[in-house]
C-alpha positions as YAML, in Angstrom:
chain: A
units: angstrom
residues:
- id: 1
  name: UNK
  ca: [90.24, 84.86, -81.84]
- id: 2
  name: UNK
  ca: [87.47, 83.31, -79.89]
- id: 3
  name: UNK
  ca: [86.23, 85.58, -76.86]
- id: 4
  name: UNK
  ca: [86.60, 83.50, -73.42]
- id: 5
  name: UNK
  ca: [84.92, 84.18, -70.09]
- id: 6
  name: UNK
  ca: [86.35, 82.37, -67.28]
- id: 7
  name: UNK
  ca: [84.52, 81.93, -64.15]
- id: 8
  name: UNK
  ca: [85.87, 81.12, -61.20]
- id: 9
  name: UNK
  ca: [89.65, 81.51, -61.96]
- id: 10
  name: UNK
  ca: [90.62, 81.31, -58.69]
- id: 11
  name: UNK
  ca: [90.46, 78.27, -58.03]
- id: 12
  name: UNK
  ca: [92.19, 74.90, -58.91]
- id: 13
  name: UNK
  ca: [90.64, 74.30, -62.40]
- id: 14
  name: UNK
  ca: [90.10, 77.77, -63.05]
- id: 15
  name: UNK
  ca: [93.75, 78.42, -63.14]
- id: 16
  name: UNK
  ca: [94.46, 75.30, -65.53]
- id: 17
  name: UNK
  ca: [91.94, 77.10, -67.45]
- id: 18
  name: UNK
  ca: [93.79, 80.06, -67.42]
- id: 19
  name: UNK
  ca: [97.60, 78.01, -68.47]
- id: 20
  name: UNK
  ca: [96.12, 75.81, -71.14]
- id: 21
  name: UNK
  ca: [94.07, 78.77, -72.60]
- id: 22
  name: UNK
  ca: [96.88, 81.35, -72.51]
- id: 23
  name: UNK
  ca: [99.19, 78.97, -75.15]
- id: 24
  name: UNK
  ca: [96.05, 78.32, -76.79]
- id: 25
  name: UNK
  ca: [96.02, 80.14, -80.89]
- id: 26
  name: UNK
  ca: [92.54, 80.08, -81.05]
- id: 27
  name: UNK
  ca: [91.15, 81.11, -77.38]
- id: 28
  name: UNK
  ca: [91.58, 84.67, -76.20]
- id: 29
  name: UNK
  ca: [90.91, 84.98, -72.24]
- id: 30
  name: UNK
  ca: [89.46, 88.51, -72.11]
- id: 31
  name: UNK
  ca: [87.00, 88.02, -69.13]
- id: 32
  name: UNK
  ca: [87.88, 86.50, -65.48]
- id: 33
  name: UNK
  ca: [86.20, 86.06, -62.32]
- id: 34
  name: UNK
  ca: [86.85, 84.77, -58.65]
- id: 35
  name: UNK
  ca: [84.93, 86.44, -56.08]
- id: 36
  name: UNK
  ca: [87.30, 86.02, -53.41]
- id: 37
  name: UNK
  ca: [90.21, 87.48, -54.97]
- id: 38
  name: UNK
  ca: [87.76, 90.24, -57.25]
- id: 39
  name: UNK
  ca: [90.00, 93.32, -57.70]
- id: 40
  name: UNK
  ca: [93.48, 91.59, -57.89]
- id: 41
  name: UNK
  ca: [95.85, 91.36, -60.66]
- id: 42
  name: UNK
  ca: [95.78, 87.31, -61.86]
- id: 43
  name: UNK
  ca: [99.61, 87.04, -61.03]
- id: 44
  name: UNK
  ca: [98.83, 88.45, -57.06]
- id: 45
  name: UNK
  ca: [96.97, 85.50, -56.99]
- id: 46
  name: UNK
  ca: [99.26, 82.97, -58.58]
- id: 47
  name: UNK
  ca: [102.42, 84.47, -58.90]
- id: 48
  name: UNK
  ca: [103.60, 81.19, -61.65]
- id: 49
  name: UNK
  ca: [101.31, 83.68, -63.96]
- id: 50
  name: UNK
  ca: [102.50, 86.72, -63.44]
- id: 51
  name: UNK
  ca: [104.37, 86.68, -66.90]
- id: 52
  name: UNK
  ca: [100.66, 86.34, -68.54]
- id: 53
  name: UNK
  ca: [98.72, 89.05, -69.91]
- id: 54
  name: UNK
  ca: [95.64, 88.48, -68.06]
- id: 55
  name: UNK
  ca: [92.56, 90.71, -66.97]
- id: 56
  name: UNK
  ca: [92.12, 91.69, -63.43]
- id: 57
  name: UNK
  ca: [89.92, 89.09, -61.51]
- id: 58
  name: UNK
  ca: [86.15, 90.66, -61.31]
- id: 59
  name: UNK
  ca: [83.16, 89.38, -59.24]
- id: 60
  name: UNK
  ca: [80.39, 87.75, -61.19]
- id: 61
  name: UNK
  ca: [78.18, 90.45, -60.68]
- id: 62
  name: UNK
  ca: [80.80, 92.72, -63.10]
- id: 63
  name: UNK
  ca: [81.09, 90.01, -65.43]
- id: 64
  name: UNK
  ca: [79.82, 91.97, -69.13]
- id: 65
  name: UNK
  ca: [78.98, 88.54, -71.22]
- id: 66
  name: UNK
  ca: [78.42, 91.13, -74.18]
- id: 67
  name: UNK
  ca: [80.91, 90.37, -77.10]
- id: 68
  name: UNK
  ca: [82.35, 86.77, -75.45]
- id: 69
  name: UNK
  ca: [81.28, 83.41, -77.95]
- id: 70
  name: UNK
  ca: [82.42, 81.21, -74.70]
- id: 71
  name: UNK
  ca: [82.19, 80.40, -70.81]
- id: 72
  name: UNK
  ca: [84.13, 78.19, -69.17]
- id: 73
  name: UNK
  ca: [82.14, 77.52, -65.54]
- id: 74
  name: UNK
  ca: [84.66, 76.78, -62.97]
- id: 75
  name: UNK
  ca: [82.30, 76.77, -60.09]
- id: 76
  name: UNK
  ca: [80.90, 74.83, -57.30]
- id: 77
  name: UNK
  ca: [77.44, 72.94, -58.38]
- id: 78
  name: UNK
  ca: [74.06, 75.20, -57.69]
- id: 79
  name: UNK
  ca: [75.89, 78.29, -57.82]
- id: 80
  name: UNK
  ca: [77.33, 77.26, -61.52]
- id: 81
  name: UNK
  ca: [73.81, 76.77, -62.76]
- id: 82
  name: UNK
  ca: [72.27, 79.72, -61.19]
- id: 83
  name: UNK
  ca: [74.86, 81.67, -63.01]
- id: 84
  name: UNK
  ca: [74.70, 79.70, -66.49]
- id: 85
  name: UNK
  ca: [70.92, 80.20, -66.80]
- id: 86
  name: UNK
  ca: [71.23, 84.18, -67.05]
- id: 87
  name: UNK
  ca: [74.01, 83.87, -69.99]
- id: 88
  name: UNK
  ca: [73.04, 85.34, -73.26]
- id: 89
  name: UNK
  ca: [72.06, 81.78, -75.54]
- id: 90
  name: UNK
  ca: [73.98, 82.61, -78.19]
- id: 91
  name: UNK
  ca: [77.32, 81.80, -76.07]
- id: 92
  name: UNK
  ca: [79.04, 78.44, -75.54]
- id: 93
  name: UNK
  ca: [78.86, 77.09, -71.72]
- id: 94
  name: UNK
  ca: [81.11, 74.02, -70.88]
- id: 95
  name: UNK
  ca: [80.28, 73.90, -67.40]
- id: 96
  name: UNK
  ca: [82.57, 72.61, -65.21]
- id: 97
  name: UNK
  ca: [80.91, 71.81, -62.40]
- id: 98
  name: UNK
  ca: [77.86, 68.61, -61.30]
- id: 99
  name: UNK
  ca: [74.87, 70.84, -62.42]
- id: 100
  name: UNK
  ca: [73.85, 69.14, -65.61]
- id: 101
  name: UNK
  ca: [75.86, 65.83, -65.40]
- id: 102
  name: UNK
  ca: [73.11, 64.15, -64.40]
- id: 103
  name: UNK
  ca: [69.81, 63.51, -66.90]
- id: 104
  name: UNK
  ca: [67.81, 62.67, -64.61]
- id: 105
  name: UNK
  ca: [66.90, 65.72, -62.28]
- id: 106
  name: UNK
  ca: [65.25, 63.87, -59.55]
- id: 107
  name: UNK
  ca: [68.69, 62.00, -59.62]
- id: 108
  name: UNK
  ca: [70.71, 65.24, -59.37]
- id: 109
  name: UNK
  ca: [68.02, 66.58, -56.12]
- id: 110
  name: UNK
  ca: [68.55, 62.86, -54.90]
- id: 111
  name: UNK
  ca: [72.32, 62.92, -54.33]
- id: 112
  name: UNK
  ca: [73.02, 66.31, -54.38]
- id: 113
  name: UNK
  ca: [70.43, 66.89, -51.87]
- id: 114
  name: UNK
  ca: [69.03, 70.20, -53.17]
- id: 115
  name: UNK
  ca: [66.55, 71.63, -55.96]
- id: 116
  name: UNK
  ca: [67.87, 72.01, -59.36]
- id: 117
  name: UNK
  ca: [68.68, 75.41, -60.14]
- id: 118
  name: UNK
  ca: [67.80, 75.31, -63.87]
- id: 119
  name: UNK
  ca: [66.03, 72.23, -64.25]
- id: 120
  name: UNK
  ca: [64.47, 73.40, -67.88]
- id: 121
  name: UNK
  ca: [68.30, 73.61, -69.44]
- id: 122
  name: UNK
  ca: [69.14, 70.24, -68.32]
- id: 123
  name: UNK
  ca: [68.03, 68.74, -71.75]
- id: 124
  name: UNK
  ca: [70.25, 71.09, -73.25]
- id: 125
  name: UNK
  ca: [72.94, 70.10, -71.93]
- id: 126
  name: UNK
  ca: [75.27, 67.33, -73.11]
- id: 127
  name: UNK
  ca: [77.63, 64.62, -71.09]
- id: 128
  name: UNK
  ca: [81.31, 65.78, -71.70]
- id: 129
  name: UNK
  ca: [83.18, 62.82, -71.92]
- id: 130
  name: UNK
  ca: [84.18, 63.78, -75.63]
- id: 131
  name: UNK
  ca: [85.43, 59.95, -76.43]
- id: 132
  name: UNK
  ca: [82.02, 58.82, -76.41]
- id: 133
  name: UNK
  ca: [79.77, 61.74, -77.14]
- id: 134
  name: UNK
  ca: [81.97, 63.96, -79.72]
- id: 135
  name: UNK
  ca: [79.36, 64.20, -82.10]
- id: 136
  name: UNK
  ca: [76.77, 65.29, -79.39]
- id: 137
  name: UNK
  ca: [79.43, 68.17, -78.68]
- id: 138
  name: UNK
  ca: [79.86, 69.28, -81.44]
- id: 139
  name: UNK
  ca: [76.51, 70.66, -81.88]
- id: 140
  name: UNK
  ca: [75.68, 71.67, -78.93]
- id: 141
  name: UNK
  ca: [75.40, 74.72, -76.49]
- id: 142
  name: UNK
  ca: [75.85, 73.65, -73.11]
- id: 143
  name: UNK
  ca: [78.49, 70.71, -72.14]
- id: 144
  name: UNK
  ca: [78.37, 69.19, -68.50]
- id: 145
  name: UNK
  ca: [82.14, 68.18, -68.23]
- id: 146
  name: UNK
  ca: [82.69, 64.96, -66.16]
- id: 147
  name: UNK
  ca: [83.58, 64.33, -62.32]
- id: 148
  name: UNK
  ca: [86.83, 63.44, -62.47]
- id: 149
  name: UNK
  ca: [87.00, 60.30, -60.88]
- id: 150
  name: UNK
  ca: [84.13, 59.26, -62.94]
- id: 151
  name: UNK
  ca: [86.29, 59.75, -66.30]
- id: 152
  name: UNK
  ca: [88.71, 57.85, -64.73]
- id: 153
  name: UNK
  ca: [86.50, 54.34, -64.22]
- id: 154
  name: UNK
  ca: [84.28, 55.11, -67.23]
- id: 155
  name: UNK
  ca: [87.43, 55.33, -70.18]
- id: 156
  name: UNK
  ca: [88.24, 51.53, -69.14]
- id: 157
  name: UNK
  ca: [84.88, 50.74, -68.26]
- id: 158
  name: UNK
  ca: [82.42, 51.67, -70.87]
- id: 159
  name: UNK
  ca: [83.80, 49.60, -73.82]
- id: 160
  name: UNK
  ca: [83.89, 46.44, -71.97]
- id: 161
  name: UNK
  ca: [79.87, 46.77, -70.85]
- id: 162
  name: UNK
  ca: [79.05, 47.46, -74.36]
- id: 163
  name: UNK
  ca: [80.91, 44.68, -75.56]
- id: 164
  name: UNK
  ca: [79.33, 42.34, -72.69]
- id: 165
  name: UNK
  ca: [82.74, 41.33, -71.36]
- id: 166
  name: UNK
  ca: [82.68, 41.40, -68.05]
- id: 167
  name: UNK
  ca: [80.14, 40.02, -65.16]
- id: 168
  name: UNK
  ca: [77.90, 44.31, -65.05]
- id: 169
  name: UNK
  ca: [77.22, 42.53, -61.04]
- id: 170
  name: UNK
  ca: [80.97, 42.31, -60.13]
- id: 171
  name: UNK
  ca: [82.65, 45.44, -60.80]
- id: 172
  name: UNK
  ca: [84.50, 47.11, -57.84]
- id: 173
  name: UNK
  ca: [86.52, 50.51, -58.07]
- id: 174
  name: UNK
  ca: [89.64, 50.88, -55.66]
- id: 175
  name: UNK
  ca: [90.46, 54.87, -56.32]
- id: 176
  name: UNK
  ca: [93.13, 56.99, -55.08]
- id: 177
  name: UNK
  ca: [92.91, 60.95, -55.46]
- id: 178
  name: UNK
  ca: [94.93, 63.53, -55.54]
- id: 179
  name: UNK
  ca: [93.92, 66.75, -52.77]
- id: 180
  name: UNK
  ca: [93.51, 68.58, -55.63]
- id: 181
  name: UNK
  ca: [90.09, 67.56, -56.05]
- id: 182
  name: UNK
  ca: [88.37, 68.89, -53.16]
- id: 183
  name: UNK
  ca: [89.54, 72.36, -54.14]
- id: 184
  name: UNK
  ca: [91.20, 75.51, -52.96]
- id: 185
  name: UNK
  ca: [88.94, 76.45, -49.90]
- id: 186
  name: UNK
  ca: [90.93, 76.13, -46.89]
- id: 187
  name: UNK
  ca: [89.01, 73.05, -45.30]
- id: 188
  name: UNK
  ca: [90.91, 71.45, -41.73]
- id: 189
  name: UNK
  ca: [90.09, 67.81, -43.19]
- id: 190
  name: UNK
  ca: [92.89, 68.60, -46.24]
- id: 191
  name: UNK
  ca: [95.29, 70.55, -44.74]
- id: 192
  name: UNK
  ca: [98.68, 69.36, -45.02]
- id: 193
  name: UNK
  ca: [99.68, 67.95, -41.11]
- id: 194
  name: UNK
  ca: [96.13, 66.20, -41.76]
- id: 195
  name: UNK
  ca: [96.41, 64.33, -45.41]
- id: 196
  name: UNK
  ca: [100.50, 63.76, -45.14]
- id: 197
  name: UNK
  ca: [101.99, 60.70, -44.42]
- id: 198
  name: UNK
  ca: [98.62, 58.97, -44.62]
- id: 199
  name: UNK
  ca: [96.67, 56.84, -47.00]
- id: 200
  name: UNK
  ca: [92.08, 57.80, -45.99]
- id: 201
  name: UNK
  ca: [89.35, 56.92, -47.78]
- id: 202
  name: UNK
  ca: [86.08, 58.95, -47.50]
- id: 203
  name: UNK
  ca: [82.94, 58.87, -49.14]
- id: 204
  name: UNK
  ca: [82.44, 55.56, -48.84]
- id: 205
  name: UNK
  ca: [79.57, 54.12, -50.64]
- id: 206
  name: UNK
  ca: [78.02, 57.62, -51.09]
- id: 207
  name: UNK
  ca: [80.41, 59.37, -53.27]
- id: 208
  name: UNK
  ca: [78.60, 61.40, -55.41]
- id: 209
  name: UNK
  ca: [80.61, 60.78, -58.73]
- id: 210
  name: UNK
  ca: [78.61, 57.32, -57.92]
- id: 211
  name: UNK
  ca: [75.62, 58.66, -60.06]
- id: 212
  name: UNK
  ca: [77.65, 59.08, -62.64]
- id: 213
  name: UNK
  ca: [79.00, 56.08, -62.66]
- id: 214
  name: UNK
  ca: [75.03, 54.47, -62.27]
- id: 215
  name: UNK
  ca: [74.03, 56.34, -65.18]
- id: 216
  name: UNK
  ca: [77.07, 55.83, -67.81]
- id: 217
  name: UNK
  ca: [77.42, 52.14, -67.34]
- id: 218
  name: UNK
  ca: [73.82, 51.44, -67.08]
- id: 219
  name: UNK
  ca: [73.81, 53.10, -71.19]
- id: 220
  name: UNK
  ca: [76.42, 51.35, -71.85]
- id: 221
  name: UNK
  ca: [75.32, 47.94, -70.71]
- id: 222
  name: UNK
  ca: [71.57, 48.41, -71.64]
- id: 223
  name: UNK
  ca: [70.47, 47.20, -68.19]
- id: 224
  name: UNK
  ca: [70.66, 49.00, -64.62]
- id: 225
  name: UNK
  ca: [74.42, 48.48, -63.70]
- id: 226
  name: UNK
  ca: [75.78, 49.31, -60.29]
- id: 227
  name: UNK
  ca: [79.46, 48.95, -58.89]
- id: 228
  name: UNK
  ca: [81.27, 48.99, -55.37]
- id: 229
  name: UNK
  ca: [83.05, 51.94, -55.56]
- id: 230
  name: UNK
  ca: [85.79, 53.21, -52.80]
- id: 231
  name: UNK
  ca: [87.33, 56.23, -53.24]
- id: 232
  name: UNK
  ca: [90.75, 57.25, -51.11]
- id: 233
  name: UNK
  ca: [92.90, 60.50, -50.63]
- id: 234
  name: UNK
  ca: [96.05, 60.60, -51.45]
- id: 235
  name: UNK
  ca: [98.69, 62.78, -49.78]
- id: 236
  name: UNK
  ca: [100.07, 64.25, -53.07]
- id: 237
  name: UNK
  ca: [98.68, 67.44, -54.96]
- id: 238
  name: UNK
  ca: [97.28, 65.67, -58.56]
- id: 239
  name: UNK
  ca: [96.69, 63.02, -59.71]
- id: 240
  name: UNK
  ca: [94.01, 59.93, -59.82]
- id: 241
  name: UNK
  ca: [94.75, 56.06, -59.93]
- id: 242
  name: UNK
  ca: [91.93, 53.28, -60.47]
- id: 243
  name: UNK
  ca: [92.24, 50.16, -59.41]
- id: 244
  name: UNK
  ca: [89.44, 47.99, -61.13]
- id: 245
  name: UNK
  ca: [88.50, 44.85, -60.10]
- id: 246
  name: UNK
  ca: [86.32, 42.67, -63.23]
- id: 247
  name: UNK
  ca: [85.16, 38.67, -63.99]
- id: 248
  name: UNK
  ca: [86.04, 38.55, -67.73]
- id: 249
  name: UNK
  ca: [88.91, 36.85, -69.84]
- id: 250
  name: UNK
  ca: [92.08, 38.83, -70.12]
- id: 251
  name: UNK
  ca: [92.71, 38.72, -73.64]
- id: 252
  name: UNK
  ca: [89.20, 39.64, -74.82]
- id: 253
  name: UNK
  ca: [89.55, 42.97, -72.22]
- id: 254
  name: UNK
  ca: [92.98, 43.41, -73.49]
- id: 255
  name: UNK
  ca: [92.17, 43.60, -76.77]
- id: 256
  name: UNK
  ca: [89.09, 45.40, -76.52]
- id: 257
  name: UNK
  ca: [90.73, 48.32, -75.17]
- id: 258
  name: UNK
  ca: [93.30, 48.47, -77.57]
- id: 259
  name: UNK
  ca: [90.81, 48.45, -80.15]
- id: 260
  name: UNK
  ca: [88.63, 50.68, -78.81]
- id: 261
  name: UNK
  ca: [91.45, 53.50, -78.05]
- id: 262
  name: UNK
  ca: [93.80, 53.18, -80.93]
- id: 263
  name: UNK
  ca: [92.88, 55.88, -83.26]
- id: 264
  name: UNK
  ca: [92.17, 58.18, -79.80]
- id: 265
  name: UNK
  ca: [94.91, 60.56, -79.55]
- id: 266
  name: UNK
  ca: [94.53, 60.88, -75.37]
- id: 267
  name: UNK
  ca: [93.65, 57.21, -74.26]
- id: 268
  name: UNK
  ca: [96.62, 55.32, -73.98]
- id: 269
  name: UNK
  ca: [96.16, 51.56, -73.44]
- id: 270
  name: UNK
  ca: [99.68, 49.96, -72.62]
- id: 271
  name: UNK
  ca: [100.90, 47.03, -72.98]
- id: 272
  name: UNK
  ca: [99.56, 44.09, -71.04]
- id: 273
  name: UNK
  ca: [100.98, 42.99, -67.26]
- id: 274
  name: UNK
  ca: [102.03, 46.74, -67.32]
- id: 275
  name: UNK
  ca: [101.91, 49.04, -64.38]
- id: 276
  name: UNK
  ca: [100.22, 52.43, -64.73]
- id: 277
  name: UNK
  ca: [101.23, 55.55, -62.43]
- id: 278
  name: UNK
  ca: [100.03, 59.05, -61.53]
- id: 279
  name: UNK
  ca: [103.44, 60.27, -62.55]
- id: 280
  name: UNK
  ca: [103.13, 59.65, -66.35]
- id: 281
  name: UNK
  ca: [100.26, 61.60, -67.01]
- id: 282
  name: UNK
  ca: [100.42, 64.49, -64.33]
- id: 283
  name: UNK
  ca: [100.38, 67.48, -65.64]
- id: 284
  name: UNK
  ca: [98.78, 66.21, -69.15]
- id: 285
  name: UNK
  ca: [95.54, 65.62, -70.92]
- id: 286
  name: UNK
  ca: [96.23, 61.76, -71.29]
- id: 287
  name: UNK
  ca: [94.94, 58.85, -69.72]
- id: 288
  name: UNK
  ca: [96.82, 55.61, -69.11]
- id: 289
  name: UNK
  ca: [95.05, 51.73, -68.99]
- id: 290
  name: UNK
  ca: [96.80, 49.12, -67.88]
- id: 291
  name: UNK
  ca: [95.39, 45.37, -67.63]
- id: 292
  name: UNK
  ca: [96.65, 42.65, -65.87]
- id: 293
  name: UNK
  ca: [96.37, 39.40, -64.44]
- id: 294
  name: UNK
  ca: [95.36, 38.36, -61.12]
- id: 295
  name: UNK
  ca: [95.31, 35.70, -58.79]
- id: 296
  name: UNK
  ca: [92.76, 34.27, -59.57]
- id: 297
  name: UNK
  ca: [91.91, 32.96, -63.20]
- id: 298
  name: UNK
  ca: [88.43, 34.37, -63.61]
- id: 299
  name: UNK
  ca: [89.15, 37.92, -62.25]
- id: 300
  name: UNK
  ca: [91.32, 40.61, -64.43]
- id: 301
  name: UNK
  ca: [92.74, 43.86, -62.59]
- id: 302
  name: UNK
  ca: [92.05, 46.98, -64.63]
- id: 303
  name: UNK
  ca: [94.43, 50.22, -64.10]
- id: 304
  name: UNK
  ca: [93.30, 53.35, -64.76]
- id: 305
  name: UNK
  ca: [95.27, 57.12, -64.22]
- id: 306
  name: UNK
  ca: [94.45, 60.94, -65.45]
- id: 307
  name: UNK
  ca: [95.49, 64.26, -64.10]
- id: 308
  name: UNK
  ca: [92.46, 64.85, -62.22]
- id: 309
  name: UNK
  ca: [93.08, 68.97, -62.86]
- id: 310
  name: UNK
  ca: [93.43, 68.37, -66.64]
- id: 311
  name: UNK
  ca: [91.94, 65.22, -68.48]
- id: 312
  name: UNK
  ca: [89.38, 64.63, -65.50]
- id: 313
  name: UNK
  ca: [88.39, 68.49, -66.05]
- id: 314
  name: UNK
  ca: [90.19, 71.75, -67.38]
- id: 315
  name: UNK
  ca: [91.89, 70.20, -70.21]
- id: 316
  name: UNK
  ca: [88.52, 68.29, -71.01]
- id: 317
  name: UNK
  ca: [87.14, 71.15, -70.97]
- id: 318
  name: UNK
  ca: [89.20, 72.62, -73.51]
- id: 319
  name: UNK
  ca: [89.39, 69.46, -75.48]
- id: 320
  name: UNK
  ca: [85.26, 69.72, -75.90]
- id: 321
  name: UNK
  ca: [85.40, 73.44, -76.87]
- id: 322
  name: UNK
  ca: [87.79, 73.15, -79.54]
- id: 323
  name: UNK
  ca: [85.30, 70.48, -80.93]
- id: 324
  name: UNK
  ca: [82.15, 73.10, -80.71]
- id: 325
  name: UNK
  ca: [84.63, 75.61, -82.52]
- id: 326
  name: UNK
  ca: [85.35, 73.69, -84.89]
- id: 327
  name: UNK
  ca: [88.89, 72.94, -84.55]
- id: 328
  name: UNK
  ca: [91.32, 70.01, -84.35]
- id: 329
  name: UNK
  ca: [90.86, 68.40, -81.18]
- id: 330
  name: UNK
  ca: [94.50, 67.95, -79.61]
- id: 331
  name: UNK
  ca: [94.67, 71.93, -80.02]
- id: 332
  name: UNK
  ca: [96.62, 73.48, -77.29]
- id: 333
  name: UNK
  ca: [96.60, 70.22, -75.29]
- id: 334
  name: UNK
  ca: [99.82, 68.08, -76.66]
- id: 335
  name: UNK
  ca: [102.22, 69.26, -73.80]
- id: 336
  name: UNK
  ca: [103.62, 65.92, -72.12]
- id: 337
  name: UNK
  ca: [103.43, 64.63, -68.47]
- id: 338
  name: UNK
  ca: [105.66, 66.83, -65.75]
- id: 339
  name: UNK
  ca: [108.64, 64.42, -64.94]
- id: 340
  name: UNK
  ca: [109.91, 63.72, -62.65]
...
């Protein structure tokens, strides 16, 4: 069995950690932290787990890396890397959080408006979006998992600027998120009388999955590439839903996609004029991509939807370690969307 540290299990993607890993028949979770909760019996603090077998929750501090081959990171950005540059090398990071997502560090101080922790392992580290860099993650030591919205306008994205398909200076991003994705911490601006019945966006023009988005399609496309990107809150607890505005011919996008995604197990491109929703993938490690016509003749609507929890990071997260460990891919990730 394969010795896993979880850090931060407390918290949203720390417990999808914990569910995915504990059907897992390779990964054995002997090792979890959440400082807020250090001391406490996992199912105290989500009582859904209180069937599972699982350590009690310690701080950081306790954490003994001696014996463990891998680390999941589950933790906000500066304190992830501050903690990841004191673990032994000869373990497996996939970090979870923004700390080495970006290559550029004077990018990562720009938006995230603070030094870099552990600017000397950033060219360790590699970009986790395991469609496009498997073979990268396969041989390497420390992955930087994806924002999640990012992974959402980057699977539908990213073939069509390599392919030169659609107009790289008229690409705009219409996203709706899931509360999920702002975490557990009790903050007034996502409580529930606040984000029910109501439709916000936030962020607007200075969302930070931006630089992901600037850096990604810029490789892709060879040339500095920048989009309008608006991202909204959605009054439900998971989910994420692109709406992707492109000039390009519908058939050649069409097809692309299909091409592109047929022989990938999680990317699901359906058929064309069809509607994607949050509801088919929640709870899974797919993503659905729609594309359809629009009303006008040179502009093609591209739909986009993952589990922001799982594809867009826990179950991504699991998909890139069972590629450093050598195993098949899907492991441990095949269950199918909650529904209804």
């Amino acid at each position: 069995m394969i010795k896993t540290t979880i850090l931060g299990a407390s918290g949203y993607t720390g417990a999808e950690l914990v569910r995915i890993l504990s059907q897992h028949p390779e990964f054995e979770v002997s090792v979890i932290s959440g400082d807020s909760k250090s001391g406490l019996n996992y199912g105290e603090v989500y009582p859904s787990f209180n069937h599972l077998k699982m350590p009690k929750l310690s701080s950081i501090e306790e954490v003994n890396f001696d014996g463990q081959d891998v680390v999941f990171c589950a933790l906000p950005h500066t304190k992830s890397a501050n903690i990841i540059k004191n673990i032994p090398e000869s373990i497996k990071v996939i970090d979870l959080s923004a700390d080495f997502r970006l290559r550029d560090v004077n990018q990562y101080e720009n938006w995230y408006e603070t030094s870099h922790p552990a600017s000397n392992l950033q060219k360790q580290a590699v970009y986790g979006l395991t469609e496009f860099y498997r073979n990268e993650i396969k041989n390497s030591r420390l992955i930087a998992c994806t924002g999640c919205n990012a992974a959402t306008g980057m699977y539908p994205l990213i073939p069509l600027l390599k392919e030169r398909l659609i107009d790289i200076d008229n690409i705009v991003i219409n996203l709706a998120a899931g509360v999920s994705g702002a975490g557990r911490k009790a903050k007034e601006e996502i409580i529930h009388s606040e984000i029910s019945e109501g439709y916000t966006p936030y962020n607007v023009s200075q969302h930070r999955h931006l630089a992901e988005f600037d850096q990604e399609f810029s490789i892709a496309a060879g040339k500095p590439v920048r989009v309008i990107f608006t991202p909204h809150l959605l009054p439900q607890n998971r989910g994420i839903l692109a709406t992707i505005y492109v000039k390009g011919d519908f058939k050649k996008i069409q097809n692309s996609l299909e091409k592109r995604y047929i022989d990938e197990e999680f990317i699901t491109v359906i058929p064309p004029n069809s509607l994607v929703s949050t509801k088919h993938v929640r709870g899974s490690n797919f993503c659905h991509i729609g594309v359809c016509n629009s009303s006008k003749k040179d502009t093609v609507i591209i739909f986009s939807s993952l589990d922001n929890l799982i594809k867009g990071s826990s179950g991504q997260a699991v998909q890139n370690a069972n590629l450093i460990f050598g195993l098949k891919e899907n492991t441990g990730l095949m269950t199918p969307a909650f529904f209804p």
